[in-house]
Amino acid sequence: MPRSGEEARRRLQQAALELYAERGFDRTTTAEIAARAGVTERTFFRHFPDKREVLFGSEATLRADLTRSVAAAPEGLSPLEVLLHAFRKAGHILEGNRPFAEPRLAVIAATPALRERDLAKAAAMADALAAALRARGVGDRLAGLAAQVGWVAFHHAVGAWIADSGRSLDEHLDEAFAELRTLAVEMG
Amino acid sequence: MPRSGEEARRRLQQAALELYAERGFDRTTTAEIAARAGVTERTFFRHFPDKREVLFGSEATLRADLTRSVAAAPEGLSPLEVLLHAFRKAGHILEGNRPFAEPRLAVIAATPALRERDLAKAAAMADALAAALRARGVGDRLAGLAAQVGWVAFHHAVGAWIADSGRSLDEHLDEAFAELRTLAVEMG
């Protein structure tokens, strides 16, 4: 039996990821996830409301980290610079979790139910970033556009980093934002 | 009884939208939608697989129009210019449908099940646009980033147009892409 709640949580996530990859999301039950993690099903439900959420357990932490970093970013940065600053700060959460991140993305891409949840989480994340930019004085609608565009670039960078382990997430973030800049500047 | 299949389809969409706005998506049945449209429930299912899809009936047309316009855009345009060109061309579908577009967005925003479907449709649309850009020779990953960023700007413009009926969708599209350019150029 895992000792701490935090350890049980991590083991449940690992077990779920393995089972989804082995036999598919639809054919995996919460009881099986709990069994593989060496905990009871009741413990599963103490940590996660359903078998989709088990793969999104770090989202709340990431969101809190990101919005805090947006608030604390230096004065004088432009909205996308503020977001890049925040993504670089929060990147360590993903960096420390790389062995989990890669199979997680693969399972989500292959499972419509998880893909829908992932898209909903992404929309909520962009909303939170927009609110954090507004709190810095960025105009209402511009904050919404900046947050969504920034989130797209972040997602793009994470995908590139998963595919290319030779470079750090920071390097991929810088590159994605540079590509974004080039795309926009090329407009006449 | 509506005469043509196209008319029945339009009436079903209108009836669904009214019922979702009046009593909520969850408390509306396909039988009720069919009754209000003056058709049988069997006719409903000839046009739509479920009561979510009834609000997304124009997506396939829009996607086909957009990818065709991307393919036919003049040589020498940058990726985001190609997308803006395609969005302006396809805008007439929305312009002709404005009385439907506004309550539709409000119902989607208020209904998690519809919001999830909307996000999935948006992701599919961005994928289709990325494929169309690749077919024009845009690099693999850059095409993905451009399509997602372009789609965000399009969505932003549609939202602004719904909120501000004083200006055309084209004007809002130009403004959204100009804002995108400004955001990116402000990056150091």
mmCIF file of C-alpha atoms in Angstrom:
data_model
loop_
_atom_site.group_PDB
_atom_site.id
_atom_site.type_symbol
_atom_site.label_atom_id
_atom_site.label_comp_id
_atom_site.label_asym_id
_atom_site.label_seq_id
_atom_site.Cartn_x
_atom_site.Cartn_y
_atom_site.Cartn_z
ATOM 1 C CA MET A 1 0.000 0.000 0.000
ATOM 2 C CA PRO A 2 1.409 3.407 -0.905
ATOM 3 C CA ARG A 3 2.056 5.480 2.186
ATOM 4 C CA SER A 4 1.039 9.004 1.326
ATOM 5 C CA GLY A 5 -1.948 10.383 -0.512
ATOM 6 C CA GLU A 6 0.396 12.007 -2.999
ATOM 7 C CA GLU A 7 2.058 8.685 -3.750
ATOM 8 C CA ALA A 8 -1.295 6.921 -4.203
ATOM 9 C CA ARG A 9 -2.325 9.643 -6.584
ATOM 10 C CA ARG A 10 0.831 9.277 -8.680
ATOM 11 C CA ARG A 11 0.486 5.489 -8.765
ATOM 12 C CA LEU A 12 -3.140 5.732 -9.868
ATOM 13 C CA GLN A 13 -2.138 8.017 -12.720
ATOM 14 C CA GLN A 14 0.671 5.710 -13.775
ATOM 15 C CA ALA A 15 -1.578 2.621 -13.576
ATOM 16 C CA ALA A 16 -4.351 4.310 -15.588
ATOM 17 C CA LEU A 17 -1.921 5.394 -18.272
ATOM 18 C CA GLU A 18 -0.510 1.876 -18.592
ATOM 19 C CA LEU A 19 -3.935 0.262 -18.800
ATOM 20 C CA TYR A 20 -5.282 2.785 -21.319
ATOM 21 C CA ALA A 21 -2.219 2.177 -23.507
ATOM 22 C CA GLU A 22 -2.455 -1.616 -23.170
ATOM 23 C CA ARG A 23 -6.165 -2.252 -23.645
ATOM 24 C CA GLY A 24 -7.717 1.104 -24.461
ATOM 25 C CA PHE A 25 -9.592 3.645 -22.353
ATOM 26 C CA ASP A 26 -13.059 2.169 -22.981
ATOM 27 C CA ARG A 27 -12.104 -1.318 -21.833
ATOM 28 C CA THR A 28 -10.477 -0.205 -18.581
ATOM 29 C CA THR A 29 -12.429 0.083 -15.303
ATOM 30 C CA THR A 30 -11.657 2.178 -12.239
ATOM 31 C CA ALA A 31 -11.463 -1.070 -10.237
ATOM 32 C CA GLU A 32 -8.689 -2.335 -12.508
ATOM 33 C CA ILE A 33 -6.788 0.934 -12.216
ATOM 34 C CA ALA A 34 -7.029 0.811 -8.418
ATOM 35 C CA ALA A 35 -5.916 -2.835 -8.358
ATOM 36 C CA ARG A 36 -2.842 -2.157 -10.479
ATOM 37 C CA ALA A 37 -1.959 0.838 -8.295
ATOM 38 C CA GLY A 38 -2.322 -1.316 -5.164
ATOM 39 C CA VAL A 39 -5.104 0.772 -3.634
ATOM 40 C CA THR A 40 -8.848 0.365 -3.151
ATOM 41 C CA GLU A 41 -11.404 1.696 -5.616
ATOM 42 C CA ARG A 42 -12.576 3.994 -2.850
ATOM 43 C CA THR A 43 -9.107 5.566 -2.805
ATOM 44 C CA PHE A 44 -9.399 6.091 -6.549
ATOM 45 C CA PHE A 45 -12.568 8.120 -6.052
ATOM 46 C CA ARG A 46 -11.014 10.082 -3.199
ATOM 47 C CA HIS A 47 -8.486 11.404 -5.738
ATOM 48 C CA PHE A 48 -10.428 11.534 -9.009
ATOM 49 C CA PRO A 49 -14.118 11.932 -9.893
ATOM 50 C CA ASP A 50 -13.914 9.632 -12.942
ATOM 51 C CA LYS A 51 -11.519 7.715 -15.155
ATOM 52 C CA ARG A 52 -11.059 10.634 -17.519
ATOM 53 C CA GLU A 53 -9.872 13.060 -14.830
ATOM 54 C CA VAL A 54 -7.103 10.714 -13.743
ATOM 55 C CA LEU A 55 -5.046 11.885 -16.751
ATOM 56 C CA PHE A 56 -5.702 15.566 -16.030
ATOM 57 C CA GLY A 57 -4.615 15.671 -12.407
ATOM 58 C CA SER A 58 -1.841 18.231 -12.988
ATOM 59 C CA GLU A 59 -4.024 20.731 -14.814
ATOM 60 C CA ALA A 60 -5.137 22.603 -11.704
ATOM 61 C CA THR A 61 -1.532 22.949 -10.503
ATOM 62 C CA LEU A 62 -0.400 24.089 -13.944
ATOM 63 C CA ARG A 63 -3.230 26.618 -14.159
ATOM 64 C CA ALA A 64 -2.468 28.035 -10.714
ATOM 65 C CA ASP A 65 1.252 28.238 -11.548
ATOM 66 C CA LEU A 66 0.607 29.933 -14.863
ATOM 67 C CA THR A 67 -1.816 32.552 -13.586
ATOM 68 C CA ARG A 68 0.522 33.336 -10.673
ATOM 69 C CA SER A 69 3.424 33.781 -13.093
ATOM 70 C CA VAL A 70 1.353 36.030 -15.337
ATOM 71 C CA ALA A 71 0.561 38.222 -12.326
ATOM 72 C CA ALA A 72 4.203 38.307 -11.227
ATOM 73 C CA ALA A 73 5.755 38.941 -14.664
ATOM 74 C CA PRO A 74 7.885 42.122 -14.950
ATOM 75 C CA GLU A 75 6.204 45.386 -15.914
ATOM 76 C CA GLY A 76 6.613 46.518 -19.493
ATOM 77 C CA LEU A 77 6.307 43.117 -21.158
ATOM 78 C CA SER A 78 3.808 42.781 -24.011
ATOM 79 C CA PRO A 79 0.924 40.303 -23.547
ATOM 80 C CA LEU A 80 2.611 37.475 -25.483
ATOM 81 C CA GLU A 81 5.913 38.147 -23.695
ATOM 82 C CA VAL A 82 4.080 37.831 -20.373
ATOM 83 C CA LEU A 83 2.673 34.475 -21.475
ATOM 84 C CA LEU A 84 6.024 33.177 -22.724
ATOM 85 C CA HIS A 85 7.514 34.200 -19.369
ATOM 86 C CA ALA A 86 4.794 32.256 -17.550
ATOM 87 C CA PHE A 87 5.118 29.181 -19.788
ATOM 88 C CA ARG A 88 8.889 29.091 -19.208
ATOM 89 C CA LYS A 89 8.342 29.320 -15.435
ATOM 90 C CA ALA A 90 5.715 26.582 -15.415
ATOM 91 C CA GLY A 91 7.631 24.361 -17.811
ATOM 92 C CA HIS A 92 9.462 22.650 -14.966
ATOM 93 C CA ILE A 93 6.221 20.859 -14.022
ATOM 94 C CA LEU A 94 6.258 19.206 -17.434
ATOM 95 C CA GLU A 95 10.045 18.790 -17.559
ATOM 96 C CA GLY A 96 9.913 16.800 -14.330
ATOM 97 C CA ASN A 97 7.153 14.658 -15.753
ATOM 98 C CA ARG A 98 8.433 13.829 -19.224
ATOM 99 C CA PRO A 99 8.180 10.012 -18.956
ATOM 100 C CA PHE A 100 4.488 10.481 -18.154
ATOM 101 C CA ALA A 101 3.831 13.248 -20.699
ATOM 102 C CA GLU A 102 4.645 11.330 -23.868
ATOM 103 C CA PRO A 103 2.409 8.236 -23.453
ATOM 104 C CA ARG A 104 -0.268 10.514 -21.966
ATOM 105 C CA LEU A 105 -0.458 12.587 -25.146
ATOM 106 C CA ALA A 106 -0.543 9.431 -27.271
ATOM 107 C CA VAL A 107 -3.454 7.963 -25.282
ATOM 108 C CA ILE A 108 -5.391 11.243 -25.412
ATOM 109 C CA ALA A 109 -4.885 11.546 -29.174
ATOM 110 C CA ALA A 110 -6.220 8.000 -29.654
ATOM 111 C CA THR A 111 -9.302 8.349 -27.407
ATOM 112 C CA PRO A 112 -12.181 10.659 -28.433
ATOM 113 C CA ALA A 113 -13.560 10.897 -24.870
ATOM 114 C CA LEU A 114 -10.169 11.997 -23.546
ATOM 115 C CA ARG A 115 -9.599 14.319 -26.477
ATOM 116 C CA GLU A 116 -12.875 16.113 -25.704
ATOM 117 C CA ARG A 117 -11.884 16.503 -22.075
ATOM 118 C CA ASP A 118 -8.443 17.746 -23.137
ATOM 119 C CA LEU A 119 -9.998 20.383 -25.392
ATOM 120 C CA ALA A 120 -12.315 21.518 -22.585
ATOM 121 C CA LYS A 121 -9.330 21.820 -20.226
ATOM 122 C CA ALA A 122 -7.416 23.809 -22.840
ATOM 123 C CA ALA A 123 -10.356 26.193 -23.243
ATOM 124 C CA ALA A 124 -10.559 26.653 -19.467
ATOM 125 C CA MET A 125 -6.798 27.274 -19.335
ATOM 126 C CA ALA A 126 -7.008 29.947 -22.050
ATOM 127 C CA ASP A 127 -9.898 31.588 -20.155
ATOM 128 C CA ALA A 128 -7.822 31.655 -16.957
ATOM 129 C CA LEU A 129 -4.835 33.154 -18.782
ATOM 130 C CA ALA A 130 -7.072 35.795 -20.371
ATOM 131 C CA ALA A 131 -8.420 36.746 -16.944
ATOM 132 C CA ALA A 132 -4.860 36.998 -15.592
ATOM 133 C CA LEU A 133 -3.868 39.282 -18.495
ATOM 134 C CA ARG A 134 -6.937 41.467 -17.897
ATOM 135 C CA ALA A 135 -5.894 41.819 -14.261
ATOM 136 C CA ARG A 136 -2.612 43.292 -15.590
ATOM 137 C CA GLY A 137 -4.570 45.905 -17.551
ATOM 138 C CA VAL A 138 -4.664 44.245 -20.987
ATOM 139 C CA GLY A 139 -7.888 45.178 -22.811
ATOM 140 C CA ASP A 140 -10.799 42.785 -22.518
ATOM 141 C CA ARG A 141 -10.953 41.352 -26.040
ATOM 142 C CA LEU A 142 -7.227 41.620 -26.754
ATOM 143 C CA ALA A 143 -6.537 39.575 -23.600
ATOM 144 C CA GLY A 144 -8.804 36.819 -24.924
ATOM 145 C CA LEU A 145 -7.056 36.726 -28.290
ATOM 146 C CA ALA A 146 -3.569 36.826 -26.738
ATOM 147 C CA ALA A 147 -4.385 34.027 -24.277
ATOM 148 C CA GLN A 148 -5.745 31.719 -26.970
ATOM 149 C CA VAL A 149 -2.902 32.402 -29.378
ATOM 150 C CA GLY A 150 -0.340 31.990 -26.597
ATOM 151 C CA TRP A 151 -1.918 28.739 -25.516
ATOM 152 C CA VAL A 152 -1.774 27.431 -29.102
ATOM 153 C CA ALA A 153 1.951 28.263 -29.230
ATOM 154 C CA PHE A 154 2.515 26.582 -25.844
ATOM 155 C CA HIS A 155 0.696 23.448 -26.988
ATOM 156 C CA HIS A 156 2.692 23.481 -30.219
ATOM 157 C CA ALA A 157 5.946 23.716 -28.231
ATOM 158 C CA VAL A 158 4.989 20.846 -25.929
ATOM 159 C CA GLY A 159 4.199 18.667 -28.946
ATOM 160 C CA ALA A 160 7.565 19.482 -30.523
ATOM 161 C CA TRP A 161 9.357 18.800 -27.233
ATOM 162 C CA ILE A 162 7.662 15.410 -26.878
ATOM 163 C CA ALA A 163 8.744 14.548 -30.420
ATOM 164 C CA ASP A 164 12.311 15.851 -29.971
ATOM 165 C CA SER A 165 13.934 14.968 -26.670
ATOM 166 C CA GLY A 166 17.247 16.505 -27.783
ATOM 167 C CA ARG A 167 16.222 20.023 -26.771
ATOM 168 C CA SER A 168 14.679 21.511 -23.649
ATOM 169 C CA LEU A 169 11.086 22.678 -23.387
ATOM 170 C CA ASP A 170 12.394 26.249 -23.004
ATOM 171 C CA GLU A 171 14.124 26.024 -26.374
ATOM 172 C CA HIS A 172 10.954 24.695 -27.984
ATOM 173 C CA LEU A 173 8.921 27.471 -26.347
ATOM 174 C CA ASP A 174 11.271 30.145 -27.688
ATOM 175 C CA GLU A 175 11.103 28.577 -31.127
ATOM 176 C CA ALA A 176 7.286 28.323 -31.154
ATOM 177 C CA PHE A 177 6.897 31.985 -30.163
ATOM 178 C CA ALA A 178 9.491 32.977 -32.770
ATOM 179 C CA GLU A 179 7.539 31.030 -35.417
ATOM 180 C CA LEU A 180 4.376 32.786 -34.297
ATOM 181 C CA ARG A 181 6.106 36.126 -34.692
ATOM 182 C CA THR A 182 7.361 35.218 -38.167
ATOM 183 C CA LEU A 183 3.898 34.044 -39.266
ATOM 184 C CA ALA A 184 2.341 37.310 -38.129
ATOM 185 C CA VAL A 185 5.053 39.580 -39.545
ATOM 186 C CA GLU A 186 4.731 37.888 -42.948
ATOM 187 C CA MET A 187 1.209 39.284 -43.170
ATOM 188 C CA GLY A 188 1.235 42.307 -45.478
ATOM 189 C CA MET B 1 -45.100 19.711 -43.928
ATOM 190 C CA PRO B 2 -41.987 21.354 -45.413
ATOM 191 C CA ARG B 3 -41.576 20.462 -49.071
ATOM 192 C CA SER B 4 -37.869 19.931 -49.610
ATOM 193 C CA GLY B 5 -35.247 18.110 -47.554
ATOM 194 C CA GLU B 6 -33.267 21.340 -47.326
ATOM 195 C CA GLU B 7 -36.269 23.186 -45.898
ATOM 196 C CA ALA B 8 -36.951 20.424 -43.346
ATOM 197 C CA ARG B 9 -33.322 20.600 -42.295
ATOM 198 C CA ARG B 10 -33.453 24.352 -41.801
ATOM 199 C CA ARG B 11 -36.691 24.118 -39.853
ATOM 200 C CA LEU B 12 -35.265 21.424 -37.582
ATOM 201 C CA GLN B 13 -32.261 23.614 -36.814
ATOM 202 C CA GLN B 14 -34.464 26.596 -36.079
ATOM 203 C CA ALA B 15 -36.814 24.529 -33.882
ATOM 204 C CA ALA B 16 -33.910 23.003 -31.936
ATOM 205 C CA LEU B 17 -32.348 26.384 -31.342
ATOM 206 C CA GLU B 18 -35.631 27.820 -30.048
ATOM 207 C CA LEU B 19 -36.263 24.881 -27.717
ATOM 208 C CA TYR B 20 -32.694 24.846 -26.362
ATOM 209 C CA ALA B 21 -32.978 28.571 -25.632
ATOM 210 C CA GLU B 22 -36.441 28.228 -24.054
ATOM 211 C CA ARG B 23 -36.039 25.174 -21.840
ATOM 212 C CA GLY B 24 -32.376 24.157 -22.118
ATOM 213 C CA PHE B 25 -30.601 21.511 -24.161
ATOM 214 C CA ASP B 26 -30.926 18.731 -21.573
ATOM 215 C CA ARG B 27 -34.690 19.075 -21.244
ATOM 216 C CA THR B 28 -35.384 18.988 -24.983
ATOM 217 C CA THR B 29 -36.074 15.737 -26.872
ATOM 218 C CA THR B 30 -35.643 14.988 -30.570
ATOM 219 C CA ALA B 31 -39.404 14.254 -30.708
ATOM 220 C CA GLU B 32 -40.157 17.769 -29.490
ATOM 221 C CA ILE B 33 -37.778 19.303 -32.021
ATOM 222 C CA ALA B 34 -39.399 17.328 -34.840
ATOM 223 C CA ALA B 35 -42.894 18.319 -33.661
ATOM 224 C CA ARG B 36 -42.072 22.017 -33.577
ATOM 225 C CA ALA B 37 -40.478 21.769 -37.050
ATOM 226 C CA GLY B 38 -43.614 20.019 -38.338
ATOM 227 C CA VAL B 39 -41.818 16.824 -39.372
ATOM 228 C CA THR B 40 -41.613 13.288 -38.010
ATOM 229 C CA GLU B 41 -38.877 12.170 -35.641
ATOM 230 C CA ARG B 42 -37.740 9.827 -38.415
ATOM 231 C CA THR B 43 -37.090 12.860 -40.582
ATOM 232 C CA PHE B 44 -35.002 14.341 -37.764
ATOM 233 C CA PHE B 45 -32.749 11.290 -37.790
ATOM 234 C CA ARG B 46 -32.530 11.340 -41.581
ATOM 235 C CA HIS B 47 -30.838 14.738 -41.246
ATOM 236 C CA PHE B 48 -28.947 14.534 -37.939
ATOM 237 C CA PRO B 49 -27.471 11.670 -35.901
ATOM 238 C CA ASP B 50 -28.295 13.275 -32.533
ATOM 239 C CA LYS B 51 -29.577 16.437 -30.906
ATOM 240 C CA ARG B 52 -26.099 17.909 -30.580
ATOM 241 C CA GLU B 53 -25.311 17.701 -34.304
ATOM 242 C CA VAL B 54 -28.425 19.664 -35.219
ATOM 243 C CA LEU B 55 -26.581 22.867 -34.255
ATOM 244 C CA PHE B 56 -23.471 21.928 -36.250
ATOM 245 C CA GLY B 57 -25.105 21.200 -39.591
ATOM 246 C CA SER B 58 -23.195 23.921 -41.467
ATOM 247 C CA GLU B 59 -19.761 22.810 -40.299
ATOM 248 C CA ALA B 60 -19.142 20.373 -43.162
ATOM 249 C CA THR B 61 -20.088 23.023 -45.727
ATOM 250 C CA LEU B 62 -17.910 25.606 -44.037
ATOM 251 C CA ARG B 63 -14.970 23.195 -43.873
ATOM 252 C CA ALA B 64 -15.296 22.265 -47.557
ATOM 253 C CA ASP B 65 -15.567 25.944 -48.527
ATOM 254 C CA LEU B 66 -12.559 26.915 -46.438
ATOM 255 C CA THR B 67 -10.245 24.161 -47.660
ATOM 256 C CA ARG B 68 -11.248 24.895 -51.268
ATOM 257 C CA SER B 69 -10.486 28.595 -50.766
ATOM 258 C CA VAL B 70 -7.115 27.782 -49.196
ATOM 259 C CA ALA B 71 -6.233 25.674 -52.254
ATOM 260 C CA ALA B 72 -7.402 28.397 -54.652
ATOM 261 C CA ALA B 73 -5.751 31.356 -52.878
ATOM 262 C CA PRO B 74 -3.272 33.367 -55.006
ATOM 263 C CA GLU B 75 0.369 32.322 -55.088
ATOM 264 C CA GLY B 76 2.767 34.343 -52.988
ATOM 265 C CA LEU B 77 0.515 34.836 -49.957
ATOM 266 C CA SER B 78 1.929 33.964 -46.531
ATOM 267 C CA PRO B 79 0.149 31.195 -44.555
ATOM 268 C CA LEU B 80 -1.920 33.601 -42.431
ATOM 269 C CA GLU B 81 -2.751 35.690 -45.502
ATOM 270 C CA VAL B 82 -4.010 32.520 -47.210
ATOM 271 C CA LEU B 83 -6.234 31.802 -44.213
ATOM 272 C CA LEU B 84 -7.580 35.351 -44.009
ATOM 273 C CA HIS B 85 -8.384 35.125 -47.726
ATOM 274 C CA ALA B 86 -10.275 31.856 -47.124
ATOM 275 C CA PHE B 87 -12.148 33.197 -44.080
ATOM 276 C CA ARG B 88 -13.279 36.265 -46.043
ATOM 277 C CA LYS B 89 -14.508 34.052 -48.888
ATOM 278 C CA ALA B 90 -16.372 31.707 -46.541
ATOM 279 C CA GLY B 91 -17.763 34.528 -44.434
ATOM 280 C CA HIS B 92 -20.840 34.837 -46.626
ATOM 281 C CA ILE B 93 -22.127 31.526 -45.191
ATOM 282 C CA LEU B 94 -22.187 33.158 -41.778
ATOM 283 C CA GLU B 95 -23.303 36.578 -43.038
ATOM 284 C CA GLY B 96 -26.386 34.968 -44.588
ATOM 285 C CA ASN B 97 -27.094 33.195 -41.356
ATOM 286 C CA ARG B 98 -26.665 35.932 -38.777
ATOM 287 C CA PRO B 99 -30.116 35.615 -37.116
ATOM 288 C CA PHE B 100 -29.233 31.970 -36.449
ATOM 289 C CA ALA B 101 -25.584 32.560 -35.462
ATOM 290 C CA GLU B 102 -26.152 34.745 -32.416
ATOM 291 C CA PRO B 103 -28.592 32.603 -30.377
ATOM 292 C CA ARG B 104 -26.633 29.529 -31.504
ATOM 293 C CA LEU B 105 -23.435 30.823 -29.884
ATOM 294 C CA ALA B 106 -25.342 31.753 -26.722
ATOM 295 C CA VAL B 107 -26.856 28.263 -26.405
ATOM 296 C CA ILE B 108 -23.484 26.590 -27.028
ATOM 297 C CA ALA B 109 -21.769 28.771 -24.428
ATOM 298 C CA ALA B 110 -24.426 27.828 -21.853
ATOM 299 C CA THR B 111 -24.396 24.053 -22.499
ATOM 300 C CA PRO B 112 -21.314 21.969 -21.593
ATOM 301 C CA ALA B 113 -22.290 19.088 -23.929
ATOM 302 C CA LEU B 114 -22.584 21.489 -26.877
ATOM 303 C CA ARG B 115 -19.421 23.326 -25.893
ATOM 304 C CA GLU B 116 -17.462 20.073 -25.972
ATOM 305 C CA ARG B 117 -18.834 19.256 -29.413
ATOM 306 C CA ASP B 118 -18.014 22.788 -30.578
ATOM 307 C CA LEU B 119 -14.420 22.444 -29.388
ATOM 308 C CA ALA B 120 -14.078 19.082 -31.150
ATOM 309 C CA LYS B 121 -15.425 20.629 -34.372
ATOM 310 C CA ALA B 122 -12.985 23.526 -34.039
ATOM 311 C CA ALA B 123 -10.083 21.105 -33.619
ATOM 312 C CA ALA B 124 -11.186 19.178 -36.711
ATOM 313 C CA MET B 125 -11.495 22.434 -38.637
ATOM 314 C CA ALA B 126 -7.961 23.504 -37.669
ATOM 315 C CA ASP B 127 -6.675 20.055 -38.730
ATOM 316 C CA ALA B 128 -8.375 20.408 -42.125
ATOM 317 C CA LEU B 129 -6.929 23.900 -42.620
ATOM 318 C CA ALA B 130 -3.451 22.647 -41.678
ATOM 319 C CA ALA B 131 -3.735 19.860 -44.265
ATOM 320 C CA ALA B 132 -4.830 22.390 -46.897
ATOM 321 C CA LEU B 133 -1.827 24.603 -46.082
ATOM 322 C CA ARG B 134 0.528 21.617 -46.320
ATOM 323 C CA ALA B 135 -0.889 20.848 -49.759
ATOM 324 C CA ARG B 136 0.270 24.368 -50.739
ATOM 325 C CA GLY B 137 3.800 23.550 -49.605
ATOM 326 C CA VAL B 138 3.762 25.049 -46.102
ATOM 327 C CA GLY B 139 6.042 23.040 -43.788
ATOM 328 C CA ASP B 140 4.412 20.331 -41.702
ATOM 329 C CA ARG B 141 4.630 21.818 -38.216
ATOM 330 C CA LEU B 142 4.379 25.437 -39.312
ATOM 331 C CA ALA B 143 1.126 24.612 -41.116
ATOM 332 C CA GLY B 144 -0.302 23.220 -37.877
ATOM 333 C CA LEU B 145 0.644 26.327 -35.898
ATOM 334 C CA ALA B 146 -0.651 28.695 -38.599
ATOM 335 C CA ALA B 147 -3.975 26.849 -38.901
ATOM 336 C CA GLN B 148 -4.614 26.900 -35.166
ATOM 337 C CA VAL B 149 -3.622 30.530 -34.762
ATOM 338 C CA GLY B 150 -5.684 31.495 -37.808
ATOM 339 C CA TRP B 151 -8.687 29.620 -36.481
ATOM 340 C CA VAL B 152 -8.387 31.418 -33.133
ATOM 341 C CA ALA B 153 -8.387 34.770 -34.957
ATOM 342 C CA PHE B 154 -11.393 33.710 -37.054
ATOM 343 C CA HIS B 155 -13.309 32.642 -33.960
ATOM 344 C CA HIS B 156 -12.376 35.918 -32.261
ATOM 345 C CA ALA B 157 -13.668 37.872 -35.278
ATOM 346 C CA VAL B 158 -16.960 35.958 -35.348
ATOM 347 C CA GLY B 159 -17.483 36.670 -31.650
ATOM 348 C CA ALA B 160 -16.812 40.367 -32.188
ATOM 349 C CA TRP B 161 -19.159 40.449 -35.186
ATOM 350 C CA ILE B 162 -21.938 38.792 -33.182
ATOM 351 C CA ALA B 163 -21.485 41.400 -30.442
ATOM 352 C CA ASP B 164 -21.252 44.344 -32.871
ATOM 353 C CA SER B 165 -23.741 44.271 -35.716
ATOM 354 C CA GLY B 166 -22.623 47.707 -36.933
ATOM 355 C CA ARG B 167 -19.709 46.324 -38.939
ATOM 356 C CA SER B 168 -19.363 43.482 -41.446
ATOM 357 C CA LEU B 169 -17.679 40.186 -40.708
ATOM 358 C CA ASP B 170 -14.949 41.152 -43.189
ATOM 359 C CA GLU B 171 -14.118 44.243 -41.164
ATOM 360 C CA HIS B 172 -13.968 42.189 -37.978
ATOM 361 C CA LEU B 173 -11.749 39.612 -39.719
ATOM 362 C CA ASP B 174 -9.318 42.298 -40.870
ATOM 363 C CA GLU B 175 -9.258 43.758 -37.378
ATOM 364 C CA ALA B 176 -8.661 40.404 -35.666
ATOM 365 C CA PHE B 177 -5.742 39.578 -37.973
ATOM 366 C CA ALA B 178 -4.342 43.086 -37.469
ATOM 367 C CA GLU B 179 -4.565 42.588 -33.684
ATOM 368 C CA LEU B 180 -2.796 39.267 -34.059
ATOM 369 C CA ARG B 181 -0.031 40.973 -36.028
ATOM 370 C CA THR B 182 0.322 43.693 -33.391
ATOM 371 C CA LEU B 183 0.471 41.156 -30.557
ATOM 372 C CA ALA B 184 3.233 39.230 -32.330
ATOM 373 C CA VAL B 185 5.246 42.282 -33.380
ATOM 374 C CA GLU B 186 5.216 43.586 -29.789
ATOM 375 C CA MET B 187 7.289 40.567 -28.816
ATOM 376 C CA GLY B 188 10.899 41.643 -28.388
#
